[in-house]
XYZ file of C-alpha atoms in Angstrom:
104
model
C -58.773 -22.686 46.316
C -59.018 -19.332 44.691
C -57.385 -19.050 41.218
C -55.649 -15.810 42.305
C -54.039 -17.630 45.177
C -52.704 -20.395 42.849
C -50.974 -17.826 40.612
C -49.174 -16.204 43.506
C -48.166 -19.561 45.003
C -45.467 -20.141 42.365
C -42.303 -18.311 41.398
C -42.729 -19.268 37.749
C -43.773 -16.633 35.297
C -44.524 -17.206 31.626
C -43.441 -14.399 29.352
C -44.416 -13.912 25.772
C -41.753 -15.229 23.378
C -39.898 -13.358 20.687
C -40.055 -13.875 16.954
C -37.465 -16.331 15.632
C -34.693 -14.760 13.553
C -34.458 -15.768 9.881
C -32.399 -18.932 9.263
C -30.049 -17.086 6.874
C -28.458 -13.722 7.597
C -29.661 -11.432 4.803
C -26.572 -9.207 5.146
C -24.342 -12.205 4.504
C -26.105 -12.903 1.218
C -25.341 -9.359 0.018
C -21.570 -9.814 0.362
C -19.589 -11.036 -2.644
C -18.169 -14.533 -2.288
C -14.429 -14.724 -1.728
C -12.737 -17.400 -3.761
C -9.299 -18.666 -2.943
C -6.622 -17.817 -5.463
C -5.527 -20.591 -7.778
C -1.846 -20.148 -8.564
C 0.173 -21.540 -11.486
C 1.722 -24.986 -11.087
C 5.203 -23.486 -10.590
C 4.020 -21.720 -7.419
C 2.975 -25.022 -5.840
C 6.041 -26.938 -7.051
C 8.450 -24.313 -5.675
C 6.571 -24.237 -2.369
C 6.632 -28.019 -2.067
C 10.358 -28.186 -2.831
C 11.034 -25.443 -0.259
C 9.135 -27.481 2.344
C 6.212 -25.066 2.722
C 3.503 -27.187 4.383
C 0.761 -24.671 3.684
C 1.421 -24.774 -0.055
C 1.719 -28.568 0.105
C -1.725 -28.781 1.726
C -3.167 -26.528 -0.997
C -1.632 -28.785 -3.653
C -3.085 -31.877 -1.955
C -6.504 -30.217 -2.031
C -6.116 -29.650 -5.784
C -5.101 -33.290 -6.292
C -8.173 -34.477 -4.356
C -10.551 -32.070 -6.137
C -13.032 -33.376 -8.699
C -13.086 -30.117 -10.710
C -11.579 -30.534 -14.174
C -9.507 -27.340 -13.904
C -8.089 -28.494 -10.565
C -7.300 -31.957 -11.940
C -5.362 -30.501 -14.889
C -3.373 -28.226 -12.582
C -2.773 -31.089 -10.143
C -1.424 -33.252 -12.967
C 1.094 -30.523 -13.898
C 2.146 -30.229 -10.248
C 2.624 -33.990 -9.914
C 4.596 -34.223 -13.172
C 6.883 -31.360 -12.125
C 7.443 -32.827 -8.665
C 8.208 -36.275 -10.106
C 11.008 -34.782 -12.227
C 12.674 -33.565 -9.029
C 11.948 -36.646 -6.938
C 15.107 -38.599 -7.775
C 14.859 -42.174 -6.518
C 12.030 -41.511 -4.080
C 9.127 -43.916 -3.699
C 5.595 -42.730 -4.386
C 2.905 -44.118 -2.081
C -0.846 -43.673 -1.989
C -2.839 -43.205 1.185
C -6.591 -43.712 1.077
C -9.373 -43.030 3.524
C -12.571 -41.163 4.118
C -12.472 -37.348 4.355
C -11.202 -36.123 7.704
C -9.355 -39.297 8.638
C -5.954 -37.562 8.580
C -4.368 -38.613 5.285
C -2.646 -35.255 4.828
C -1.433 -35.215 8.419
C 0.128 -38.643 7.951
């Protein structure tokens, strides 16, 4: 068969590809990083006592953090909460990240 006839016998057409985009958006690197605000211990304690789940979750994150500044703040939060705990029982829940300890 003629090679011209083979090309027209198919509906497939191969187009030239495009250049891959860079793996990291350069514009994103130019933006300043936003860091979450770290509040004083009283902010977290008041929020926990008021039943604010969002503030409680932030406090749990501080307790689980390995940063020294977070650990010191977490210790103050725990001490303040224990003073207001009355006869409550303190339990520990362990598990790998993402297992749902905070949800429990």
